[in-house]
Coordinates of C-alpha atoms in Angstrom, one line a residue:
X1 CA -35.3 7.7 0.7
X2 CA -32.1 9.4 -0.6
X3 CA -31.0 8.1 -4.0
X4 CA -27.4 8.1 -5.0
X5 CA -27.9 7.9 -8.8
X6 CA -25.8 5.0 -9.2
X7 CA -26.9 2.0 -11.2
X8 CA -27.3 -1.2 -9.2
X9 CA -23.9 -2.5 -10.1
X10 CA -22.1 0.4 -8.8
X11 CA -21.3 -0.7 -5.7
X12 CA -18.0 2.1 -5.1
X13 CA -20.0 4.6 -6.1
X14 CA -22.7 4.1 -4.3
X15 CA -21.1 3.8 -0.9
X16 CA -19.0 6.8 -2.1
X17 CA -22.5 8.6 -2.0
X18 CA -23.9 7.3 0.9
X19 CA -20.7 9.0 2.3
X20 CA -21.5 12.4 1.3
X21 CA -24.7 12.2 1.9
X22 CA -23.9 11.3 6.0
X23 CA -21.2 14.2 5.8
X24 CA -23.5 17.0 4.4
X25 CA -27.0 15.7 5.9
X26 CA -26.0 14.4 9.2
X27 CA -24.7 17.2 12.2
X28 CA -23.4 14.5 14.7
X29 CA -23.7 15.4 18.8
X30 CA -20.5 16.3 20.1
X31 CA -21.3 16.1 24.1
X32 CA -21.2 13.9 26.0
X33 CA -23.5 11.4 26.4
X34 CA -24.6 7.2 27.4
X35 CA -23.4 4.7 25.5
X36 CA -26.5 3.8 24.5
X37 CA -27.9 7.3 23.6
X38 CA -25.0 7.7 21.3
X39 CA -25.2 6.1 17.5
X40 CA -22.7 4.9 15.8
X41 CA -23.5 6.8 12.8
X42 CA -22.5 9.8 14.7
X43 CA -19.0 8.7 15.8
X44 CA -17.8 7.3 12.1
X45 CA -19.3 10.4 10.9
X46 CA -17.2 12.9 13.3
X47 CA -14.2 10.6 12.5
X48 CA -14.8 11.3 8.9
X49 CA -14.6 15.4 9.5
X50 CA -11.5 15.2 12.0
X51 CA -9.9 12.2 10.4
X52 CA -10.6 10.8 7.4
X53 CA -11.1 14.3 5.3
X54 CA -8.2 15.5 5.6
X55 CA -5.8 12.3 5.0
X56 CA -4.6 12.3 2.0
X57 CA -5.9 8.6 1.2
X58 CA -9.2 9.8 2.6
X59 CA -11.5 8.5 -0.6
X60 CA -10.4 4.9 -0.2
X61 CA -11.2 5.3 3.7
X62 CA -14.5 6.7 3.2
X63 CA -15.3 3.4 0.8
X64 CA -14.6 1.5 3.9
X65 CA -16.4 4.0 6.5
X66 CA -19.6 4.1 4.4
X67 CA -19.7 0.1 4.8
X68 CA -19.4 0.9 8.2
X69 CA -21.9 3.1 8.2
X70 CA -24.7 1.1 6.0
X71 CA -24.5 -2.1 8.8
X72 CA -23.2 -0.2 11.8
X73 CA -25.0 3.4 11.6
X74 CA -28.4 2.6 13.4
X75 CA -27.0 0.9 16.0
X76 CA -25.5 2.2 19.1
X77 CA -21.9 2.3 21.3
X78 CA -23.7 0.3 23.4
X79 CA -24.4 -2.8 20.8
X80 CA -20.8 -2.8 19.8
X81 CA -19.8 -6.4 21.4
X82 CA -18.2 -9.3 20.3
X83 CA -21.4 -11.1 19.2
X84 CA -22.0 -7.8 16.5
X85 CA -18.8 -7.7 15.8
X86 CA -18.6 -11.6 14.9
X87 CA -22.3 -10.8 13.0
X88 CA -20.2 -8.1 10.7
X89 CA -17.6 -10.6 10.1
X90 CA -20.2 -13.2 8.7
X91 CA -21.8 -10.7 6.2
X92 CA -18.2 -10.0 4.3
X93 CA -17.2 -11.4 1.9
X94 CA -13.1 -11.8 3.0
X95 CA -12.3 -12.1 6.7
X96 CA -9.5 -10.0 5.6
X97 CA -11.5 -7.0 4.0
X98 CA -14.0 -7.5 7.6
X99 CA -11.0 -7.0 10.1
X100 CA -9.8 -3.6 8.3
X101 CA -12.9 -2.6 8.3
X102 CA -13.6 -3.0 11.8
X103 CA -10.2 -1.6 12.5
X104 CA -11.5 1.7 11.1
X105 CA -14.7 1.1 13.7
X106 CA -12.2 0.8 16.7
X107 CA -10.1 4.3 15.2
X108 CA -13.6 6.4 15.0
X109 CA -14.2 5.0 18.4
X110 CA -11.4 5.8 19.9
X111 CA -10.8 9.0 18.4
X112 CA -14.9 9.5 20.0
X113 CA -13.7 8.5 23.2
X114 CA -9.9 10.2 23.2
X115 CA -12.5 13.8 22.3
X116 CA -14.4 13.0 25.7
X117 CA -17.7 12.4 23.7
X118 CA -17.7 9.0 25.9
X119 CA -16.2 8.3 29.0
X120 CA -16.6 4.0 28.7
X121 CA -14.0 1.8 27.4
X122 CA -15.8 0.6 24.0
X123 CA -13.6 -2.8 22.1
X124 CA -14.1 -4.0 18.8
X125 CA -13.5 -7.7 18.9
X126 CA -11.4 -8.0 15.8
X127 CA -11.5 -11.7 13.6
X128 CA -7.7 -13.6 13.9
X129 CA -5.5 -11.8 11.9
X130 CA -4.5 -14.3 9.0
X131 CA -1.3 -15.9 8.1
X132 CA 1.8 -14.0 7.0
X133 CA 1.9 -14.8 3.3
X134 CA 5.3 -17.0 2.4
X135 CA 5.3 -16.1 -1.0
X136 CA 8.0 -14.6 -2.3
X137 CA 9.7 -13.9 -6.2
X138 CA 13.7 -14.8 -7.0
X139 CA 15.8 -12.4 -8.6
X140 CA 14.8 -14.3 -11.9
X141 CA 11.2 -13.8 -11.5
X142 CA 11.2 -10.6 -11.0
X143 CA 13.4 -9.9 -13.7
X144 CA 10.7 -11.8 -16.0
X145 CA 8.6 -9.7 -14.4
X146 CA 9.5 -6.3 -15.1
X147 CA 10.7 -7.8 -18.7
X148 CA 6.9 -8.8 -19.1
X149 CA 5.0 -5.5 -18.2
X150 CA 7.8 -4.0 -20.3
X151 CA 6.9 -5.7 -23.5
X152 CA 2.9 -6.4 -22.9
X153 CA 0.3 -5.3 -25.7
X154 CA -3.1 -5.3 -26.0
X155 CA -4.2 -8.6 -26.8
X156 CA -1.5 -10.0 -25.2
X157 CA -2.7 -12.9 -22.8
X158 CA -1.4 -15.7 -20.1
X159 CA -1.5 -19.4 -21.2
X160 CA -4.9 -21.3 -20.5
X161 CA -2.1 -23.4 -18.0
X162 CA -0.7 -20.4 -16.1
X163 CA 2.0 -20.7 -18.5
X164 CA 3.8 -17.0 -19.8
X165 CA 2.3 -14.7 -21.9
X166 CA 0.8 -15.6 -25.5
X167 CA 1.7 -12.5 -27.8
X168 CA -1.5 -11.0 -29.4
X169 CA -1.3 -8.3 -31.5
X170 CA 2.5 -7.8 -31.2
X171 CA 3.1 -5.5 -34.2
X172 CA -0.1 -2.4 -33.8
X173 CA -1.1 -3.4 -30.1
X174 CA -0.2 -0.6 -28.2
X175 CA 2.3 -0.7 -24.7
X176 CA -0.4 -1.2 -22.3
X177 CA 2.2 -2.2 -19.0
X178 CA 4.8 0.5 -18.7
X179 CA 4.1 2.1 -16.1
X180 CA 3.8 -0.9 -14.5
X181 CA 7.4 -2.0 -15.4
X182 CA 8.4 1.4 -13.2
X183 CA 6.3 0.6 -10.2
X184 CA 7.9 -3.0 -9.8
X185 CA 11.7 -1.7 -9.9
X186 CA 11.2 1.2 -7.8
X187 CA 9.2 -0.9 -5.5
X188 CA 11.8 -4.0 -4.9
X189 CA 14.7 -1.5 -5.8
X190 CA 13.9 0.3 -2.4
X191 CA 11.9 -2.5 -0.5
X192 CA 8.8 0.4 -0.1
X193 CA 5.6 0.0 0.4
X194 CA 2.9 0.4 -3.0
X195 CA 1.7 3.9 -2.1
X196 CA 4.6 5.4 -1.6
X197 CA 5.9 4.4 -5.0
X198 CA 2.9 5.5 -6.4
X199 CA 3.0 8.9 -5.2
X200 CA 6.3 8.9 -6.1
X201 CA 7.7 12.7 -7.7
X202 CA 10.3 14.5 -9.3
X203 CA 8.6 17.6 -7.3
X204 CA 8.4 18.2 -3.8
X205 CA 4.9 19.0 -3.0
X206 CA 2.0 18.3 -1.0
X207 CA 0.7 14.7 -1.0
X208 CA 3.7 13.0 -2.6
X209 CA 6.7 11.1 -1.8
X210 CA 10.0 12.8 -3.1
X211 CA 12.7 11.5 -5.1
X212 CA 16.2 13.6 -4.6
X213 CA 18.1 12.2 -7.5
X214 CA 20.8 14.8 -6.7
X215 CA 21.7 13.4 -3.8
X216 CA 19.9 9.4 -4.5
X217 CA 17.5 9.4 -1.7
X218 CA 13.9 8.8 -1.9
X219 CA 11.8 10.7 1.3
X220 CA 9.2 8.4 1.0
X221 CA 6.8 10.1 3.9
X222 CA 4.5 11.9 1.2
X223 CA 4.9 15.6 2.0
X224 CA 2.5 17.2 5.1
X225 CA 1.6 13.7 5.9
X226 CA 2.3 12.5 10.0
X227 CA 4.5 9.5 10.4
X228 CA 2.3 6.3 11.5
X229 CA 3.2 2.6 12.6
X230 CA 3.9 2.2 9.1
X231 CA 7.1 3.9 9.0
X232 CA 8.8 5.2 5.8
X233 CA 11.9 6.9 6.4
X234 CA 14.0 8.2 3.6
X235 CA 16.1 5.3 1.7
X236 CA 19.1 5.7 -0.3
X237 CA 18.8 4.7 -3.9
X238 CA 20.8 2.3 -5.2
X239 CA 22.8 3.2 -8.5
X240 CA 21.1 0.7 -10.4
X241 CA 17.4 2.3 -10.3
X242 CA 19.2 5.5 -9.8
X243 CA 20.3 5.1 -13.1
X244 CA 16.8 4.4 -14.5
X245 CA 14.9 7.5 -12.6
X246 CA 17.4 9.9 -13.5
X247 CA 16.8 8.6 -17.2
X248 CA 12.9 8.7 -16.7
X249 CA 13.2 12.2 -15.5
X250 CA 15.2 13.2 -18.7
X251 CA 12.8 11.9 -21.1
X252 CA 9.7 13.5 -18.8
X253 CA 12.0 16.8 -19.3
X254 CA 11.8 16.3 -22.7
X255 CA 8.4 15.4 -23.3
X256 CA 7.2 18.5 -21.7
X257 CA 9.9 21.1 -23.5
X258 CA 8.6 19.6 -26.7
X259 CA 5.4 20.2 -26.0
X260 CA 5.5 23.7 -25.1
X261 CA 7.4 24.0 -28.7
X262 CA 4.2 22.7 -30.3
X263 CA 2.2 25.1 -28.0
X264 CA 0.5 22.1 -26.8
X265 CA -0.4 21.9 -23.0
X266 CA 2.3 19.6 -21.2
X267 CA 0.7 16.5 -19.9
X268 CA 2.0 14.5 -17.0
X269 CA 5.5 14.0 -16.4
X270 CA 5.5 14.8 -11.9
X271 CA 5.3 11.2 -11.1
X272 CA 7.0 7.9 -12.0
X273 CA 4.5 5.8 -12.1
X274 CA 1.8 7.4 -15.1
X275 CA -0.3 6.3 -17.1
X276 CA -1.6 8.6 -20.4
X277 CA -0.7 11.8 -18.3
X278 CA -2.0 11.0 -14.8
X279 CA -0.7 9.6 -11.7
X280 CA -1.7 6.1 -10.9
X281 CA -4.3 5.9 -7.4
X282 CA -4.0 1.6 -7.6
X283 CA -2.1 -0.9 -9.3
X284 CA -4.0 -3.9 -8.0
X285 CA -5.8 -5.1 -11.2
X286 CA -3.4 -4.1 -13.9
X287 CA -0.5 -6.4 -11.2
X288 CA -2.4 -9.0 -11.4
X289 CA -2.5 -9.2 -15.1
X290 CA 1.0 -8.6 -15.2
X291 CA 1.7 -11.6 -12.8
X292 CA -0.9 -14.2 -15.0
X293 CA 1.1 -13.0 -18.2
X294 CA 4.4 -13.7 -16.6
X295 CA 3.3 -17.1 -15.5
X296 CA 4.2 -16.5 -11.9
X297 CA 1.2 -18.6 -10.0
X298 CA -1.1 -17.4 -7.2
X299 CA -0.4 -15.4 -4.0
X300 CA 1.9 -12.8 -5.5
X301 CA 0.7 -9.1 -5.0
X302 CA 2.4 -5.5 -5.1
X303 CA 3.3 -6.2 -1.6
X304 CA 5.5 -9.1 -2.5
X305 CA 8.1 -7.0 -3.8
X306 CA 8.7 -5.6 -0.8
X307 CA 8.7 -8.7 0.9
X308 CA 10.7 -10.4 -2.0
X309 CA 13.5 -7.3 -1.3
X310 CA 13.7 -8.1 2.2
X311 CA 14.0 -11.4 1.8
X312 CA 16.7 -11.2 -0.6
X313 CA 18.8 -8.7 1.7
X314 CA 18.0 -11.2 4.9
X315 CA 19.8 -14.0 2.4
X316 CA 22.3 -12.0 1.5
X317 CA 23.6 -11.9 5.4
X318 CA 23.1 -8.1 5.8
X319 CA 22.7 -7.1 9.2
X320 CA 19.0 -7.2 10.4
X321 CA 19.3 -3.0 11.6
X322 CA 20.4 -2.2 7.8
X323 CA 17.2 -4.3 6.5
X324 CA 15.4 -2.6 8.9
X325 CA 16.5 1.0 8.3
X326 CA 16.5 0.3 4.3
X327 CA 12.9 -1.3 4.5
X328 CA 11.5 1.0 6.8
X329 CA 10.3 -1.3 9.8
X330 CA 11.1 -2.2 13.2
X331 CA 13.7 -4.3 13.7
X332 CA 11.6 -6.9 16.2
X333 CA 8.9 -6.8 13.2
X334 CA 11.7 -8.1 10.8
X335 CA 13.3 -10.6 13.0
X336 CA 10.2 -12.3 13.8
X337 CA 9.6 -12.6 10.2
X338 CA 12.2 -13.2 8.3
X339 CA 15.0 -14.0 10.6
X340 CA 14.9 -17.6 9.3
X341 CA 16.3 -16.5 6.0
X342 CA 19.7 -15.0 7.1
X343 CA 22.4 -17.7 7.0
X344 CA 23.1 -16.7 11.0
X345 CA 20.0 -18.3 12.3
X346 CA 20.4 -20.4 15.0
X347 CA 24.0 -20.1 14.1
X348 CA 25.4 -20.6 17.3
X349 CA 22.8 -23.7 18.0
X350 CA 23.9 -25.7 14.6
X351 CA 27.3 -24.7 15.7
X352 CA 27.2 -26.2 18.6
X353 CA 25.2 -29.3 17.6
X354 CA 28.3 -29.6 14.5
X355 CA 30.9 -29.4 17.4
X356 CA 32.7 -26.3 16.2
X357 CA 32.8 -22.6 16.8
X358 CA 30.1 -20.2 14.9
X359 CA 32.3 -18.3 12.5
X360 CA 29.9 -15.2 12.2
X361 CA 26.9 -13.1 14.4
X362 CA 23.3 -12.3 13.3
X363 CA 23.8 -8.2 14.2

């Protein structure tokens, strides 16, 4: 028995534990051996060393790897079939939250396999994915919004009928939502994707995203990491939120030269998004607030800001390889969703169907 000196409802930090404890007590075989002489806690465990440690995500990965590790470890390649893989879907709690999961059991495997640990073709039968979520915020929501985290104070709270935000303490309460107010316009501003707002810099350096405000592009590949499926080329910034990071950056500027006056150490003042001092890891809880107080309903997440930008740009009748480029997806991916919203769908079918000639092509 190992403990992991975390109190019973300290679930993160115990599987945080459990983590390190594999890592440091456990020296995986690397040869090459039967499926079923090979255990499962050995291949997430050489995926952590060669994968996982060096990503720059890797502690959120490692959350999700020792899961893996406490149901899956004991068992063998062999076991890994549709029936255990069904049997790990029933003990989570989300379907969602089960099929990630189980996606990072089919990348340890296959990096296993690609390192010729394991010659057998080993699939994790991976639950439906879920429906695309239709839920997306007008111009005038978000506005309301980024007006709300803007203005929120401690104490403030959302209606008991999912109505806007009931002041509290509106004259001592301090700003407890600013940073917040950054991450949504950068976010919809530039159609990106949460964590590279979030690692968003005036600096280029390792493990951030990089915001050229000389020339108004944001690189949003964090620095020294490799280009996935996910892609996130560099985006042009428009003038708008151009306007507001170039302000941001001048009162970070500031901050820190007056500090150094005082002979105080200069907190913060690299990222965008910061709260007291320090970059922001996740935004998911403090979001969610921020929706409830702006009245906004269920189903909206920092996610749907991207989706709302794309949207809006597929609405607006730009053409689908600009949407793509700007958002940072493939062009198939953005046509299979959101190709209803440009005015040009089945343009040349209601044409017809109207007896007169289509004035204009989806591109």
């Amino acid at each position: 028995m190992h403990p992991t000196g975390c109190a019973a409802s300290e679930v993160a930090g115990a599987h945080q534990a459990l983590a390190d404890y594999l890592r440091a007590a456990h020296r995986p075989a690397r040869t090459q051996r039967d499926l079923d002489a090979i255990s499962l806690a050995d291949v997430l465990s050489i995926y952590v060393d060669d994968v996982v440690a060096p990503h720059p995500d890797h502690k959120r990965i490692a959350k999700r790897i020792a899961r893996l590790s406490a149901w899956w470890g004991s068992k063998t390649l062999a076991q890994v079939t549709g029936s255990s893989c069904r049997a790990y879907v029933a003990s989570r709690p989300s379907l969602g939250g089960a099929r990630r999961d189980l996606q990072d059991l089919s990348a340890a495997i296959g990096h296993h396999h690609r390192e010729g640990y394991h010659r057998e073709l080993v699939k994790v039968a991976l639950p439906k994915k879920g429906e695309a979520r239709e839920r997306w915020l007008s111009r005038s929501e978000v506005a309301r919004l980024v007006w709300t985290a803007w203005r929120a104070r401690e104490g403030d709270r959302p209606g008991a009928d999912g109505t806007p935000a009931k002041a509290g303490n509106t004259i001592t309460g301090r700003h407890t939502m600013r940073h917040l107010a950054r991450f949504i316009l950068l976010a919809y501003s530039t159609a990106s994707r949460p964590g590279a707002v979030l690692t968003a810099s005036w600096e280029v350096a390792a493990g951030r995203s990089y915001l050229d405000l000389d020339r108004g592009v944001f690189y949003r590949l964090r620095e020294g990491a490799q280009q996935t499926n996910k892609r996130q080329p560099p985006v042009r910034l428009p003038p708008s939120i151009l306007a507001h990071l170039r302000r941001w950056r001048r009162m970070a500027d500031q901050a820190r030269a007056e500090a150094e006056r005082a002979g105080l150490p200069a907190e913060g003042g690299h990222y965008v998004v910061e709260w007291r001092g320090e970059p922001v890891a996740r935004v998911k809880v403090g979001f969610a607030n921020a929706v409830a107080l702006a009245g906004l309903g269920e189903g909206v997440s920092p996610h749907t800001l991207r989706h709302s930008a794309v949207t809006h740009l597929m609405q607006q009748g730009v053409p689908t390889w600009e949407v793509a480029g700007f958002a940072g997806m493939g062009e198939a991916v953005l046509r299979r969703h959101y190709a209803h919203h440009h005015p040009d769908h089945m343009g040349e079918a209601v044409a017809a169907m109207s007896g007169r000639q289509k004035r204009y092509r989806l591109t």
